[in-house]
Tab-separated table of C-alpha atoms in Angstrom:
chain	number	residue	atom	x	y	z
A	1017	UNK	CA	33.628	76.184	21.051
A	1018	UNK	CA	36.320	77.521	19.147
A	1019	UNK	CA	36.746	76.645	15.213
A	1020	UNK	CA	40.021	77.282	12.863
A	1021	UNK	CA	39.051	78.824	9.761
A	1022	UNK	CA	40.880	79.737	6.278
A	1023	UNK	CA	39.730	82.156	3.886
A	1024	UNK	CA	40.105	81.628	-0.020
A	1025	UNK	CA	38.955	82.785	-2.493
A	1026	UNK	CA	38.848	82.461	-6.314
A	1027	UNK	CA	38.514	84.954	-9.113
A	1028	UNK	CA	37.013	87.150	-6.148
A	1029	UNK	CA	34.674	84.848	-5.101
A	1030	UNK	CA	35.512	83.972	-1.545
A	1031	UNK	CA	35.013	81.251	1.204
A	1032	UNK	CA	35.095	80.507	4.744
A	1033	UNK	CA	36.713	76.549	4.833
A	1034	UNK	CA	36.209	74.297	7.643
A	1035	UNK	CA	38.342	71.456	8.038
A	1036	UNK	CA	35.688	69.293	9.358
A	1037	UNK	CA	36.677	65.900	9.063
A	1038	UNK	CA	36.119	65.356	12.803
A	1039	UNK	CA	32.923	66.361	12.460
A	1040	UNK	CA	32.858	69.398	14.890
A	1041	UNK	CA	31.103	71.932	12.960
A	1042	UNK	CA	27.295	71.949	12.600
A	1043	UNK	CA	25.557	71.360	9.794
A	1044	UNK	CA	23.342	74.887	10.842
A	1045	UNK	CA	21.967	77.168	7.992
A	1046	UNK	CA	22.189	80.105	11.098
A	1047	UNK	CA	25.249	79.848	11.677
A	1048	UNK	CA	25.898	79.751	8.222
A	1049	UNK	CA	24.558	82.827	7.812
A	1050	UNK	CA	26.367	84.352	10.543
A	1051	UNK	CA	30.193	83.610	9.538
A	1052	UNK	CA	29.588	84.700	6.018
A	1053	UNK	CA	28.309	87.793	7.101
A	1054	UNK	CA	30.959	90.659	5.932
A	1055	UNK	CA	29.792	93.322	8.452
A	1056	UNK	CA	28.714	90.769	11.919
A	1057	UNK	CA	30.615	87.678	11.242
A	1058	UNK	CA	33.832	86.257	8.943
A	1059	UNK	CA	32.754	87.427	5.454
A	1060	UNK	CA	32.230	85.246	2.312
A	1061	UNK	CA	29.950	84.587	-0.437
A	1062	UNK	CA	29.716	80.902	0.524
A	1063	UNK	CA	31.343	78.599	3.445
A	1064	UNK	CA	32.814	75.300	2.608
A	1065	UNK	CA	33.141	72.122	5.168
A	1066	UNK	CA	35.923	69.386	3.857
A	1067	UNK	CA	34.398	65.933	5.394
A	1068	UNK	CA	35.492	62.174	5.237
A	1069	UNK	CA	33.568	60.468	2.020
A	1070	UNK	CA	33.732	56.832	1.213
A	1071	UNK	CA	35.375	56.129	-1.847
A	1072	UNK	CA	37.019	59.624	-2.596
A	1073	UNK	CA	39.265	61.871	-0.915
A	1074	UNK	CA	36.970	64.075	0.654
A	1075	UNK	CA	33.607	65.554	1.031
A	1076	UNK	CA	32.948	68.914	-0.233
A	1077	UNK	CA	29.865	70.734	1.524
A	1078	UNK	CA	29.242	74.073	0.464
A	1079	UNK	CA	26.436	76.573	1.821
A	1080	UNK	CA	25.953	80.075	0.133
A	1081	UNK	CA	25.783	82.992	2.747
A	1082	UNK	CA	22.088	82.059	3.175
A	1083	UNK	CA	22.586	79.027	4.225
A	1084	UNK	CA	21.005	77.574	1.121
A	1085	UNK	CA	22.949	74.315	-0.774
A	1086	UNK	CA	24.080	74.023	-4.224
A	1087	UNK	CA	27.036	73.297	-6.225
A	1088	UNK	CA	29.383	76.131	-6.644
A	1089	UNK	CA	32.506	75.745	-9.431
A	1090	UNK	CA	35.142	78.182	-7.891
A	1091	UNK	CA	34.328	77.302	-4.317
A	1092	UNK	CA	35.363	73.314	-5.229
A	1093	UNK	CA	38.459	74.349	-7.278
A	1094	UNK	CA	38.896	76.526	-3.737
A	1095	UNK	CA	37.923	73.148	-1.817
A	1096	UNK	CA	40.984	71.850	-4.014
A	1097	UNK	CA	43.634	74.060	-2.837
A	1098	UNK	CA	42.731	73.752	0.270
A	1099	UNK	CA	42.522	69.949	0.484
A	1100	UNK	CA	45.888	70.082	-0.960
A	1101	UNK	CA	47.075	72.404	1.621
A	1102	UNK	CA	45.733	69.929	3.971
A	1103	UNK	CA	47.784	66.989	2.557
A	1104	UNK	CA	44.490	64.962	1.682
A	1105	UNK	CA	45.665	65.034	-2.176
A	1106	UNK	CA	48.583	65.769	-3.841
A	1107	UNK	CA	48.155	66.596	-7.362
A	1108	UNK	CA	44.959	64.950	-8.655
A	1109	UNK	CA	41.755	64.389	-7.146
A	1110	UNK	CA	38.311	62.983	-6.590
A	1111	UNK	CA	35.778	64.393	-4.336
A	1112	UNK	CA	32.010	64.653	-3.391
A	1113	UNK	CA	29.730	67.341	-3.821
A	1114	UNK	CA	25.832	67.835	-3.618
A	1115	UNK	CA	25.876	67.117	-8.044
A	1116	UNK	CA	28.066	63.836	-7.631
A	1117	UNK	CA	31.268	62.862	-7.651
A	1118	UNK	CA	33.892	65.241	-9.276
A	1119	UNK	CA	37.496	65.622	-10.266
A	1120	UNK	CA	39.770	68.344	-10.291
A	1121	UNK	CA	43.727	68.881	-10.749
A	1122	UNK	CA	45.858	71.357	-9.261
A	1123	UNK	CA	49.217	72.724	-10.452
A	1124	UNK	CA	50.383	75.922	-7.825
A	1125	UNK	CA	47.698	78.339	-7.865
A	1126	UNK	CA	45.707	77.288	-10.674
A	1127	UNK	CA	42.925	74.548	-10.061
A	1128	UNK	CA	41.506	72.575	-13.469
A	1129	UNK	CA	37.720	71.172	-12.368
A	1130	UNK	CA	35.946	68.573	-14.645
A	1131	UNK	CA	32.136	69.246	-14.088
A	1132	UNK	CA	29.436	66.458	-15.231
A	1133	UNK	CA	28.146	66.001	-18.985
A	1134	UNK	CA	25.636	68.575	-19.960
A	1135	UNK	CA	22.665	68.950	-22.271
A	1136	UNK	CA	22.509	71.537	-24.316
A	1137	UNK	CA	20.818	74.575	-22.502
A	1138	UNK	CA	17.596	75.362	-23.347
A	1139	UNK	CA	17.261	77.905	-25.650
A	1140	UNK	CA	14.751	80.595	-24.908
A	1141	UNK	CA	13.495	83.886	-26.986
A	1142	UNK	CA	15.476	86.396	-24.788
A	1143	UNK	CA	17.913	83.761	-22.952
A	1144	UNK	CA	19.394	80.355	-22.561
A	1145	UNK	CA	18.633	78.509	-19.395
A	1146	UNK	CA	20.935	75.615	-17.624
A	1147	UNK	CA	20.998	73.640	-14.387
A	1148	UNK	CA	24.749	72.127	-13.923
A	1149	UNK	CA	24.238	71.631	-10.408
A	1150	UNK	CA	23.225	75.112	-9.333
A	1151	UNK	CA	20.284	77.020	-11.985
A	1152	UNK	CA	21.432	79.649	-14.705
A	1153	UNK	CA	19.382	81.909	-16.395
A	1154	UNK	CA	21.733	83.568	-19.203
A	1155	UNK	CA	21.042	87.077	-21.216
A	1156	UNK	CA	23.653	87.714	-24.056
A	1157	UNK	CA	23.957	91.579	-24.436
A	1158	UNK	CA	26.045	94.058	-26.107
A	1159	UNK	CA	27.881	95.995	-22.912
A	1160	UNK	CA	27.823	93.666	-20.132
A	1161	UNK	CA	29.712	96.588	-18.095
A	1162	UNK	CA	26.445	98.402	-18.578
A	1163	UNK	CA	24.021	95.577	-17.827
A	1164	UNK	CA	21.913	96.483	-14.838
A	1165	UNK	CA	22.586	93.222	-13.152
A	1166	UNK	CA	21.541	93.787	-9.602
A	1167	UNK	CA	18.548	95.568	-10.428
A	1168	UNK	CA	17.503	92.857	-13.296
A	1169	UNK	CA	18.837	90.159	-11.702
A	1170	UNK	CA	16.992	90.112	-8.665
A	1171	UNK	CA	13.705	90.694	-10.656
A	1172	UNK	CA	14.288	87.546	-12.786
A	1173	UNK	CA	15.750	85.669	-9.549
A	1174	UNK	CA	12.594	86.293	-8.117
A	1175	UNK	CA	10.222	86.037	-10.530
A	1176	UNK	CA	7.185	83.207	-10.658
A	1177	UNK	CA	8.963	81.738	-13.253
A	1178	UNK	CA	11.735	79.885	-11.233
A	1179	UNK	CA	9.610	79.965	-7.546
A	1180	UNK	CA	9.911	79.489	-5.134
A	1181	UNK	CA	14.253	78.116	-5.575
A	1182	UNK	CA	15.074	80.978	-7.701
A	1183	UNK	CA	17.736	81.097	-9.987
A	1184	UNK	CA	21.183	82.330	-10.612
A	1185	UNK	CA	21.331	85.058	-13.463
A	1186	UNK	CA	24.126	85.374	-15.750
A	1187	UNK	CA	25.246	88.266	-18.104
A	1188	UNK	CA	27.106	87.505	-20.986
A	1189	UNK	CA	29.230	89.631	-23.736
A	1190	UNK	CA	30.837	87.910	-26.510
A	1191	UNK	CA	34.231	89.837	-27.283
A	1192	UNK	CA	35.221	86.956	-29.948
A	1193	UNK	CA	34.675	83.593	-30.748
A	1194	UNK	CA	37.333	82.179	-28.398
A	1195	UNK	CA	36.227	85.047	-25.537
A	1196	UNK	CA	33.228	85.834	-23.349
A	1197	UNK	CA	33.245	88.977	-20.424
A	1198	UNK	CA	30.343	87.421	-17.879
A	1199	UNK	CA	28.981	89.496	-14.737
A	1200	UNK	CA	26.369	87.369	-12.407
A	1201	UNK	CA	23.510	88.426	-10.022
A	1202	UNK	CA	24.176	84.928	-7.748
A	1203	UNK	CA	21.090	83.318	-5.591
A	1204	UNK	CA	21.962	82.576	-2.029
A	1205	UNK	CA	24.021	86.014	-2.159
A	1206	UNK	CA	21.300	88.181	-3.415
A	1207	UNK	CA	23.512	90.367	-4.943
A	1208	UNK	CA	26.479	90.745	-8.098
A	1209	UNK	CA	29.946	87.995	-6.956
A	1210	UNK	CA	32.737	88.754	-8.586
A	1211	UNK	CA	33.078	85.594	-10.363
A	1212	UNK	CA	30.637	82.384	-10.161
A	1213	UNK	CA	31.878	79.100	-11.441
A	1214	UNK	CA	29.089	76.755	-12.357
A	1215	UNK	CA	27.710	80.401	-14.123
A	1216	UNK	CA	30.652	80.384	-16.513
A	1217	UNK	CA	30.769	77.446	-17.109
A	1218	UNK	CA	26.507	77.552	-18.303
A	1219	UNK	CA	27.384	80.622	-19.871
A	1220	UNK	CA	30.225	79.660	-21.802
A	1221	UNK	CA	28.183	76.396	-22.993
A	1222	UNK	CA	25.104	78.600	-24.638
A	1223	UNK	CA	28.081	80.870	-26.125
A	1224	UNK	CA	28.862	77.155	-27.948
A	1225	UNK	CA	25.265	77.895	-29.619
A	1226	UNK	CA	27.022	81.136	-31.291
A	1227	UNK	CA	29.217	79.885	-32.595
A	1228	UNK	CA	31.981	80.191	-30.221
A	1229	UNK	CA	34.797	77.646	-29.602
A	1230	UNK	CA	36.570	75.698	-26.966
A	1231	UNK	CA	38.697	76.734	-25.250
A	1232	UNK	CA	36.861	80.067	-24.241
A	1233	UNK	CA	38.489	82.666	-22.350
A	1234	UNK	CA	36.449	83.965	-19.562
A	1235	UNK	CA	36.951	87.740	-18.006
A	1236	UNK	CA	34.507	88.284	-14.959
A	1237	UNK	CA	35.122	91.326	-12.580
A	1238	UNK	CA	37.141	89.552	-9.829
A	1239	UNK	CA	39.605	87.784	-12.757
A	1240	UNK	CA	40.135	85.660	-15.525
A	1241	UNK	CA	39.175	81.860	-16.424
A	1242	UNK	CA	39.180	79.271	-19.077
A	1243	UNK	CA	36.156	77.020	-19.805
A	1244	UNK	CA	37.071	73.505	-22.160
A	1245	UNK	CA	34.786	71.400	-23.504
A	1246	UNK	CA	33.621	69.058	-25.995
A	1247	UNK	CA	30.092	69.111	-28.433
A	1248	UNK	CA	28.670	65.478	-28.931
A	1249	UNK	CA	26.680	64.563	-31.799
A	1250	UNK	CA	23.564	63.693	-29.219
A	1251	UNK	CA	23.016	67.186	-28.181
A	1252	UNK	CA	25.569	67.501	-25.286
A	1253	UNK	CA	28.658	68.155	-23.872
A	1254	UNK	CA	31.048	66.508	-22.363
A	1255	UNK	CA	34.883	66.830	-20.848
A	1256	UNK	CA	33.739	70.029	-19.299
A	1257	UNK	CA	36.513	72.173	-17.900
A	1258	UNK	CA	36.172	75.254	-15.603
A	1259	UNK	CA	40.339	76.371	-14.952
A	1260	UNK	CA	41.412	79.303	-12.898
A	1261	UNK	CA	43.203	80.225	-9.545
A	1262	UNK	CA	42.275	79.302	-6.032
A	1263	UNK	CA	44.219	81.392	-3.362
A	1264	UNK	CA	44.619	80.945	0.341
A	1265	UNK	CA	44.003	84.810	1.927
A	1266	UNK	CA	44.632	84.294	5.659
A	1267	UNK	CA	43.162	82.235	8.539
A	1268	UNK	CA	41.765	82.477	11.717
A	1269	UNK	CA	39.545	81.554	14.979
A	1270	UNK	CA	36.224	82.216	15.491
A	1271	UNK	CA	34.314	81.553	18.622
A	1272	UNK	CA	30.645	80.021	17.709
């Protein structure tokens, strides 16, 4: 069987998407594996399926390169683009994903996601923690350039502490109040993305504990995002905004 595929990707973090609203493409954590290999297969930190959803536009399933299932932040502003390339949506949307529905708007290149009310993360003695649909451990340091984040990364990924799911690690600079520089050791990848979504978005929501202010400016190593939100008097936050570009890179055919 032969499958059409598109690659985008957003703030370097990149995606095999599968039209799949007939229904074609398995639902198989091997194959999975397989396309987003860089070396054997497509290449891609994740792989996205768009699928028929009552009561939205469309489904968005999204596997890392293990095969594993979470939410992911740039691959649904990705899902986005290419919905709209698609001609599900035009402008505005709502959508499904593995934390609930979500909605997003999209003006050119540049996708605007509205992620679920959060609690405050849970403040720690050497880190913040938050799970906003995938798990974020988050270390503020002084050089982030310097951080060893694939070496401590995987340790704290793998530690007993979050076994046996693991965790996403995220390593945050503050440059000033209104700006953040944030590199990320990302579970299901095993290794440092270029940009992760949902990770910004956590880390830019413990920043709030620092004192910093919406809106935040967000430099990770494959580009630059903005993170908006609001602080509730209950401990939370809500009108959470993760903004950035979502590009289509090129498309193909793959034989399975």
């Amino acid at each position: 069987m032969t499958i059409e595929f598109y690659k985008y990707q957003g703030t370097g973090n990149d995606f095999v998407m599968i039209d799949n609203r007939s229904e074609a493409f398995p639902h198989d954590e091997k194959l999975v594996q397989k396309l987003c290999d860089r070396r054997y297969g497509i290449g891609g930190d994740g792989l996205i399926l768009i699928q028929n959803f009552d009561g939205v536009d469309f489904e968005m399933v999204y596997f890392n390169a293990d095969g594993s299932q979470s939410l992911c932040g740039n691959g649904s502003r990705c899902a986005v683009s290419f919905s709209k390339f698609l001609g599900i949506i035009d402008s505005e949307t709502r959508f499904q994903t593995i934390d609930g529905p979500l909605e997003a708007k999209i003006n050119g290149d540049i996708v605007e996601l509205k992620l679920n009310d959060q609690e405050y993360p849970v403040k720690n003695e050497d880190h913040y923690f938050l799970n906003n649909g995938s798990p974020h451990h988050i270390i503020f340091v002084e050089r982030a350039e310097e951080a060893p984040v694939v070496k401590q990364g995987r340790t704290i990924r793998n530690s007993v502490k979050y076994s046996p799911e693991g965790t996403n690690v995220n390593f945050v600079e503050v440059k000033d109040q209104h700006s953040v520089y944030v590199r990320t050791y990302e579970r299901g990848v095993e290794d440092e993305t270029l940009s992760c979504g949902t990770g910004i978005t956590a880390s830019c929501l413990a920043a709030a504990d620092k004192g910093l202010m919406s809106p935040i400016k967000v430099t990770a190593p494959g580009g630059d995002l903005e993170v908006k939100f609001k602080n509730t008097q209950n401990g939370s936050f809500t009108d959470i905004w993760l903004i950035g570009p979502a590009l289509q890179v090129f498309e193909g055919r793959v034989v399975l």
